[in-house]
PDB file of C-alpha atoms in Angstrom:
ATOM      1  CA  MET A   1     -21.550  34.463  -2.654  1.00 48.00           C
ATOM      2  CA  THR A   2     -21.562  35.131   0.553  1.00 58.00           C
ATOM      3  CA  HIS A   3     -20.681  39.536  -0.028  1.00 76.00           C
ATOM      4  CA  TRP A   4     -20.719  39.584   3.815  1.00 76.00           C
ATOM      5  CA  ILE A   5     -20.112  43.536   3.431  1.00 76.00           C
ATOM      6  CA  ALA A   6     -23.607  44.921   1.647  1.00 81.00           C
ATOM      7  CA  ASP A   7     -25.259  42.067   4.398  1.00 82.00           C
ATOM      8  CA  SER A   8     -23.808  42.920   6.875  1.00 81.00           C
ATOM      9  CA  LEU A   9     -25.699  46.938   6.914  1.00 77.00           C
ATOM     10  CA  THR A  10     -29.173  44.787   6.911  1.00 81.00           C
ATOM     11  CA  LEU A  11     -28.921  42.734   9.072  1.00 78.00           C
ATOM     12  CA  TRP A  12     -26.934  42.607  11.568  1.00 76.00           C
ATOM     13  CA  ARG A  13     -27.561  46.494  12.108  1.00 77.00           C
ATOM     14  CA  SER A  14     -29.247  48.574  14.648  1.00 77.00           C
ATOM     15  CA  PRO A  15     -31.627  50.044  13.977  1.00 82.00           C
ATOM     16  CA  LEU A  16     -32.042  50.121   9.935  1.00 84.00           C
ATOM     17  CA  THR A  17     -30.800  53.059   8.149  1.00 83.00           C
ATOM     18  CA  ASP A  18     -31.086  54.575   5.198  1.00 83.00           C
ATOM     19  CA  ALA A  19     -27.942  55.547   4.509  1.00 82.00           C
ATOM     20  CA  HIS A  20     -27.254  51.413   5.798  1.00 85.00           C
ATOM     21  CA  LEU A  21     -29.966  49.942   2.645  1.00 85.00           C
ATOM     22  CA  TYR A  22     -28.123  52.272   0.369  1.00 85.00           C
ATOM     23  CA  THR A  23     -24.919  51.312   0.734  1.00 84.00           C
ATOM     24  CA  ALA A  24     -25.797  47.201   0.490  1.00 86.00           C
ATOM     25  CA  ALA A  25     -28.087  48.376  -2.373  1.00 86.00           C
ATOM     26  CA  ALA A  26     -25.105  50.890  -4.606  1.00 84.00           C
ATOM     27  CA  TYR A  27     -22.786  47.474  -3.934  1.00 86.00           C
ATOM     28  CA  TYR A  28     -25.513  45.096  -5.135  1.00 88.00           C
ATOM     29  CA  SER A  29     -26.147  47.332  -8.247  1.00 86.00           C
ATOM     30  CA  LEU A  30     -22.323  46.270  -8.998  1.00 85.00           C
ATOM     31  CA  LEU A  31     -23.682  42.837  -8.427  1.00 86.00           C
ATOM     32  CA  ALA A  32     -26.701  43.284 -10.898  1.00 87.00           C
ATOM     33  CA  LYS A  33     -24.505  45.505 -13.269  1.00 86.00           C
ATOM     34  CA  MET A  34     -21.851  41.893 -13.911  1.00 86.00           C
ATOM     35  CA  ASN A  35     -19.908  42.081 -17.072  1.00 87.00           C
ATOM     36  CA  VAL A  36     -20.512  38.399 -18.523  1.00 89.00           C
ATOM     37  CA  GLY A  37     -17.103  37.462 -18.535  1.00 91.00           C
ATOM     38  CA  MET A  38     -16.588  37.420 -14.540  1.00 90.00           C
ATOM     39  CA  ALA A  39     -20.119  35.942 -14.286  1.00 89.00           C
ATOM     40  CA  ALA A  40     -19.108  32.872 -16.885  1.00 93.00           C
ATOM     41  CA  THR A  41     -16.496  32.930 -14.570  1.00 93.00           C
ATOM     42  CA  ALA A  42     -18.525  32.528 -11.323  1.00 90.00           C
ATOM     43  CA  VAL A  43     -21.014  30.148 -12.664  1.00 92.00           C
ATOM     44  CA  ALA A  44     -17.664  27.873 -13.594  1.00 95.00           C
ATOM     45  CA  VAL A  45     -15.795  28.302 -10.713  1.00 93.00           C
ATOM     46  CA  VAL A  46     -20.359  26.634  -9.343  1.00 93.00           C
ATOM     47  CA  THR A  47     -20.039  24.070 -11.800  1.00 94.00           C
ATOM     48  CA  ILE A  48     -16.495  22.404 -11.217  1.00 95.00           C
ATOM     49  CA  GLY A  49     -17.285  22.607  -6.904  1.00 92.00           C
ATOM     50  CA  PHE A  50     -20.501  20.093  -8.108  1.00 93.00           C
ATOM     51  CA  MET A  51     -18.910  17.997 -10.137  1.00 93.00           C
ATOM     52  CA  GLY A  52     -16.266  17.578  -8.257  1.00 89.00           C
ATOM     53  CA  LEU A  53     -18.242  16.319  -5.121  1.00 89.00           C
ATOM     54  CA  LEU A  54     -20.403  14.494  -7.566  1.00 88.00           C
ATOM     55  CA  LEU A  55     -17.718  12.258  -8.501  1.00 87.00           C
ATOM     56  CA  SER A  56     -16.085  11.933  -5.192  1.00 83.00           C
ATOM     57  CA  ALA A  57     -19.603  11.125  -4.534  1.00 81.00           C
ATOM     58  CA  GLN A  58     -19.151   7.230  -6.994  1.00 80.00           C
ATOM     59  CA  ASP A  59     -16.614   6.035  -5.134  1.00 73.00           C
ATOM     60  CA  GLY A  60     -19.260   4.172  -3.664  1.00 65.00           C
ATOM     61  CA  GLU A  61     -17.728   3.978  -0.165  1.00 67.00           C
ATOM     62  CA  ALA A  62     -19.995   4.608   2.660  1.00 60.00           C
ATOM     63  CA  GLY A  63     -18.328   7.632   4.403  1.00 63.00           C
ATOM     64  CA  ASN A  64     -18.416   9.345   0.789  1.00 69.00           C
ATOM     65  CA  LEU A  65     -22.318   8.731   0.886  1.00 78.00           C
ATOM     66  CA  MET A  66     -23.016  10.364   3.858  1.00 82.00           C
ATOM     67  CA  PHE A  67     -20.328  13.326   3.988  1.00 86.00           C
ATOM     68  CA  ASP A  68     -20.279  14.067  -0.575  1.00 86.00           C
ATOM     69  CA  GLY A  69     -24.114  13.350  -0.230  1.00 87.00           C
ATOM     70  CA  ALA A  70     -24.835  15.601   2.611  1.00 90.00           C
ATOM     71  CA  SER A  71     -21.972  17.827   0.344  1.00 92.00           C
ATOM     72  CA  LEU A  72     -24.308  17.796  -2.821  1.00 92.00           C
ATOM     73  CA  PHE A  73     -27.642  18.133  -1.101  1.00 94.00           C
ATOM     74  CA  LEU A  74     -26.728  21.191   1.176  1.00 95.00           C
ATOM     75  CA  TYR A  75     -24.221  22.686  -2.439  1.00 95.00           C
ATOM     76  CA  CYS A  76     -27.369  22.406  -4.570  1.00 94.00           C
ATOM     77  CA  SER A  77     -29.505  23.897  -1.576  1.00 94.00           C
ATOM     78  CA  ALA A  78     -27.480  27.109  -2.291  1.00 94.00           C
ATOM     79  CA  ALA A  79     -27.872  27.428  -5.935  1.00 94.00           C
ATOM     80  CA  ALA A  80     -30.662  26.272  -5.566  1.00 95.00           C
ATOM     81  CA  VAL A  81     -31.569  29.609  -3.183  1.00 94.00           C
ATOM     82  CA  TYR A  82     -28.811  31.528  -5.602  1.00 92.00           C
ATOM     83  CA  VAL A  83     -31.099  31.100  -8.864  1.00 92.00           C
ATOM     84  CA  TYR A  84     -34.458  31.625  -7.498  1.00 94.00           C
ATOM     85  CA  SER A  85     -34.288  34.213  -4.991  1.00 91.00           C
ATOM     86  CA  ALA A  86     -30.946  36.256  -4.642  1.00 91.00           C
ATOM     87  CA  ILE A  87     -30.616  36.775  -8.807  1.00 90.00           C
ATOM     88  CA  PRO A  88     -34.256  37.571  -8.880  1.00 91.00           C
ATOM     89  CA  LYS A  89     -34.012  40.333  -6.358  1.00 90.00           C
ATOM     90  CA  LEU A  90     -30.318  41.653  -8.563  1.00 88.00           C
ATOM     91  CA  SER A  91     -32.492  42.392 -10.898  1.00 86.00           C
ATOM     92  CA  LYS A  92     -34.386  45.272 -10.082  1.00 87.00           C
ATOM     93  CA  PHE A  93     -31.012  46.704  -8.637  1.00 86.00           C
ATOM     94  CA  THR A  94     -29.714  48.076 -12.350  1.00 82.00           C
ATOM     95  CA  ASN A  95     -31.170  50.442 -12.265  1.00 77.00           C
ATOM     96  CA  LEU A  96     -30.100  52.015  -9.872  1.00 73.00           C
ATOM     97  CA  THR A  97     -27.349  55.298 -10.095  1.00 65.00           C
ATOM     98  CA  PRO A  98     -24.538  55.589  -8.582  1.00 57.00           C
ATOM     99  CA  PHE A  99     -24.776  59.586  -6.820  1.00 53.00           C
ATOM    100  CA  ALA A 100     -28.444  57.771  -5.647  1.00 54.00           C
ATOM    101  CA  ALA A 101     -27.506  57.897  -2.210  1.00 51.00           C
ATOM    102  CA  ASN A 102     -28.438  62.353  -2.684  1.00 59.00           C
ATOM    103  CA  LEU A 103     -31.907  61.632  -2.034  1.00 63.00           C
ATOM    104  CA  PRO A 104     -33.701  61.752   1.043  1.00 70.00           C
ATOM    105  CA  ARG A 105     -35.557  58.649   1.937  1.00 79.00           C
ATOM    106  CA  PHE A 106     -34.929  55.549   0.770  1.00 81.00           C
ATOM    107  CA  PRO A 107     -37.067  54.287  -2.289  1.00 81.00           C
ATOM    108  CA  TYR A 108     -39.316  51.909  -0.743  1.00 84.00           C
ATOM    109  CA  ASN A 109     -39.961  49.693  -3.739  1.00 85.00           C
ATOM    110  CA  LEU A 110     -36.562  48.915  -2.914  1.00 86.00           C
ATOM    111  CA  ARG A 111     -36.871  48.328   0.761  1.00 88.00           C
ATOM    112  CA  GLN A 112     -38.179  44.516   0.846  1.00 90.00           C
ATOM    113  CA  PRO A 113     -35.619  42.899  -1.995  1.00 90.00           C
ATOM    114  CA  THR A 114     -32.884  44.363   0.129  1.00 89.00           C
ATOM    115  CA  ILE A 115     -33.789  43.446   3.542  1.00 89.00           C
ATOM    116  CA  GLU A 116     -34.670  39.420   1.193  1.00 91.00           C
ATOM    117  CA  LEU A 117     -31.493  39.076  -0.508  1.00 91.00           C
ATOM    118  CA  ALA A 118     -29.542  40.104   2.407  1.00 90.00           C
ATOM    119  CA  SER A 119     -31.568  37.384   3.923  1.00 90.00           C
ATOM    120  CA  SER A 120     -30.417  34.853   0.385  1.00 91.00           C
ATOM    121  CA  HIS A 121     -27.128  35.302   0.932  1.00 91.00           C
ATOM    122  CA  LEU A 122     -26.965  34.560   4.424  1.00 91.00           C
ATOM    123  CA  ILE A 123     -28.426  31.429   3.976  1.00 92.00           C
ATOM    124  CA  CYS A 124     -26.003  30.119   0.735  1.00 92.00           C
ATOM    125  CA  ALA A 125     -23.886  31.281   3.546  1.00 91.00           C
ATOM    126  CA  VAL A 126     -25.101  28.748   6.683  1.00 93.00           C
ATOM    127  CA  ALA A 127     -24.652  26.128   3.955  1.00 94.00           C
ATOM    128  CA  LEU A 128     -20.576  26.783   1.873  1.00 93.00           C
ATOM    129  CA  THR A 129     -20.130  26.098   5.423  1.00 93.00           C
ATOM    130  CA  GLY A 130     -22.170  23.845   5.894  1.00 94.00           C
ATOM    131  CA  VAL A 131     -20.474  21.911   2.916  1.00 94.00           C
ATOM    132  CA  ILE A 132     -17.072  22.779   3.944  1.00 93.00           C
ATOM    133  CA  ILE A 133     -17.529  21.650   7.928  1.00 94.00           C
ATOM    134  CA  LEU A 134     -18.669  18.347   6.150  1.00 91.00           C
ATOM    135  CA  GLN A 135     -14.775  17.665   4.174  1.00 89.00           C
ATOM    136  CA  THR A 136     -12.705  18.672   6.637  1.00 90.00           C
ATOM    137  CA  ALA A 137     -14.405  16.146   8.460  1.00 89.00           C
ATOM    138  CA  ARG A 138     -14.240  13.812   5.688  1.00 85.00           C
ATOM    139  CA  TYR A 139     -11.060  14.251   5.795  1.00 85.00           C
ATOM    140  CA  TRP A 140     -10.766  13.396   9.156  1.00 87.00           C
ATOM    141  CA  ALA A 141     -12.019  10.469   9.071  1.00 82.00           C
ATOM    142  CA  GLU A 142     -10.080   8.746   6.011  1.00 79.00           C
ATOM    143  CA  GLY A 143      -6.809   9.266   7.968  1.00 78.00           C
ATOM    144  CA  GLU A 144      -8.417   7.918  11.146  1.00 69.00           C
ATOM    145  CA  GLN A 145      -8.941   4.708   8.897  1.00 63.00           C
ATOM    146  CA  ASP A 146      -5.596   5.309   7.426  1.00 59.00           C
ATOM    147  CA  ASP A 147      -3.614   5.340  10.719  1.00 56.00           C
ATOM    148  CA  GLY A 148      -5.721   2.612  12.440  1.00 55.00           C
ATOM    149  CA  ALA A 149      -4.930  -0.313   8.581  1.00 56.00           C
ATOM    150  CA  LEU A 150      -1.066   0.956   9.866  1.00 58.00           C
ATOM    151  CA  ASP A 151      -1.774   0.220  13.088  1.00 55.00           C
ATOM    152  CA  SER A 152      -3.272  -3.385  12.523  1.00 60.00           C
ATOM    153  CA  ARG A 153      -0.894  -4.338   9.598  1.00 60.00           C
ATOM    154  CA  ALA A 154       2.036  -3.879  11.495  1.00 55.00           C
ATOM    155  CA  ASP A 155       0.166  -5.368  14.915  1.00 54.00           C
ATOM    156  CA  SER A 156      -0.212  -8.686  12.835  1.00 58.00           C
ATOM    157  CA  SER A 157       3.196  -8.563  11.452  1.00 59.00           C
ATOM    158  CA  GLU A 158       4.061  -8.095  15.091  1.00 58.00           C
ATOM    159  CA  LYS A 159       2.994 -11.438  14.999  1.00 56.00           C
ATOM    160  CA  MET A 160       4.087 -13.497  12.376  1.00 59.00           C
ATOM    161  CA  THR A 161       6.907 -12.163  13.290  1.00 59.00           C
ATOM    162  CA  TRP A 162       7.221 -13.864  17.029  1.00 54.00           C
ATOM    163  CA  LYS A 163       5.325 -17.425  15.438  1.00 54.00           C
ATOM    164  CA  ARG A 164       8.508 -17.259  13.465  1.00 56.00           C
ATOM    165  CA  SER A 165      11.276 -16.968  16.562  1.00 54.00           C
ATOM    166  CA  SER A 166       8.544 -19.720  18.387  1.00 52.00           C
ATOM    167  CA  ARG A 167       9.497 -22.204  16.368  1.00 52.00           C
ATOM    168  CA  PRO A 168      12.298 -24.483  16.562  1.00 51.00           C
ATOM    169  CA  VAL A 169      15.529 -24.821  14.506  1.00 50.00           C
ATOM    170  CA  GLU A 170      15.838 -27.162  11.940  1.00 53.00           C
ATOM    171  CA  PRO A 171      19.245 -28.568  10.798  1.00 50.00           C
ATOM    172  CA  SER A 172      20.202 -27.875   8.326  1.00 50.00           C
ATOM    173  CA  PRO A 173      21.068 -31.270   5.482  1.00 53.00           C
ATOM    174  CA  PRO A 174      25.108 -30.586   6.151  1.00 52.00           C
ATOM    175  CA  ALA A 175      24.149 -30.938   8.867  1.00 50.00           C
ATOM    176  CA  ILE A 176      22.021 -34.202   8.662  1.00 47.00           C
ATOM    177  CA  ARG A 177      24.590 -35.652   6.287  1.00 50.00           C
ATOM    178  CA  GLN A 178      27.211 -36.205   9.548  1.00 53.00           C
ATOM    179  CA  SER A 179      24.407 -37.060  11.348  1.00 50.00           C
ATOM    180  CA  ARG A 180      23.557 -39.975   9.274  1.00 50.00           C
ATOM    181  CA  SER A 181      27.239 -41.123   8.588  1.00 52.00           C
ATOM    182  CA  ARG A 182      28.238 -40.675  12.230  1.00 52.00           C
ATOM    183  CA  ALA A 183      25.501 -42.550  13.499  1.00 51.00           C
ATOM    184  CA  SER A 184      26.556 -45.503  10.388  1.00 52.00           C
ATOM    185  CA  GLU A 185      30.323 -45.484  11.439  1.00 50.00           C
ATOM    186  CA  SER A 186      30.110 -49.187  14.751  1.00 49.00           C
ATOM    187  CA  PRO A 187      30.988 -47.662  18.143  1.00 50.00           C
ATOM    188  CA  SER A 188      34.657 -48.424  18.415  1.00 50.00           C
ATOM    189  CA  THR A 189      35.487 -46.494  15.080  1.00 47.00           C
ATOM    190  CA  ARG A 190      33.292 -43.580  16.308  1.00 47.00           C
ATOM    191  CA  ARG A 191      35.736 -44.269  19.568  1.00 49.00           C
ATOM    192  CA  ARG A 192      38.874 -43.860  18.334  1.00 48.00           C
ATOM    193  CA  SER A 193      40.049 -40.697  16.688  1.00 48.00           C
ATOM    194  CA  PRO A 194      43.054 -40.764  13.547  1.00 49.00           C
ATOM    195  CA  VAL A 195      45.356 -39.961  16.323  1.00 47.00           C
ATOM    196  CA  LYS A 196      44.536 -42.624  18.753  1.00 46.00           C
ATOM    197  CA  ARG A 197      45.311 -45.301  15.863  1.00 48.00           C
ATOM    198  CA  LYS A 198      48.220 -43.526  15.026  1.00 48.00           C
ATOM    199  CA  ALA A 199      49.205 -43.778  18.351  1.00 45.00           C
ATOM    200  CA  VAL A 200      48.015 -46.944  18.549  1.00 44.00           C
ATOM    201  CA  GLY A 201      50.005 -48.585  15.838  1.00 47.00           C
ATOM    202  CA  SER A 202      53.619 -47.696  16.601  1.00 47.00           C
ATOM    203  CA  ILE A 203      53.357 -49.032  20.198  1.00 46.00           C
ATOM    204  CA  SER A 204      52.360 -52.895  17.966  1.00 48.00           C
ATOM    205  CA  LEU A 205      55.887 -51.486  15.605  1.00 43.00           C
ATOM    206  CA  THR A 206      58.411 -50.583  18.275  1.00 46.00           C
ATOM    207  CA  LYS A 207      56.773 -53.869  20.918  1.00 46.00           C
TER     208      LYS A 207
END
C-alpha cells in the first residue's frame, strides 16, 4: 500500500513539474494493469494480516484488547482508504500509454487524481506504521510482564526457603526411641558403663 517511489514525486517535490507527474502516472498505470494473480496475492496477504490481528484480540487479556484493538482500527482504516479512495483513482490510469511522457503537457484530467492517489497512499502508510508501532509496544509490554512474574516467583521461593531454614530441626524417630530407652534406665545403671561393671566384678573376685 506504500509506493514511495512515485508518491514522493508528487507530495515532496517543489515545484511540481509535468515530468514528476508523468513518472508517477506511469508507475500507477502499472499498478492499474496488474494481473489477477498478483492482485489475488495482495488480497490474501491483507486477509492473513487481518485474521492474525483478530485472533490475537480474542484472547481476552487487557493488553491484547488495547494494542490489538487499536491495531485493528488502523488496519481497517487503511484498507478502507485503499478500497474506496485509491482503487477508484487507479482505474483512471489504465489507458495511459507507456510513451505518454512525449506529450508536451501532462493531461489535465489526470493531474488531480495523481495527487489524490499519492495522498491516499500516504494515509495508508501512516496507518500501517501505527500498526507496527502498536505491535512492537505490545511485544515489549508482554516481555516486561513476564520478567516481573519471574522476579516475583524468585522472591517467593527465597522467602519459603528462609522460612524452612528458620524452623528448629526435629529429632528423627530412632533418636527419640534411644532417648526414651535411656530415660527408662535407672540413674545407677546409666552411670555405670559395661566396662566399669566388668572392672568392679573382677575386683570383687580377687578379694
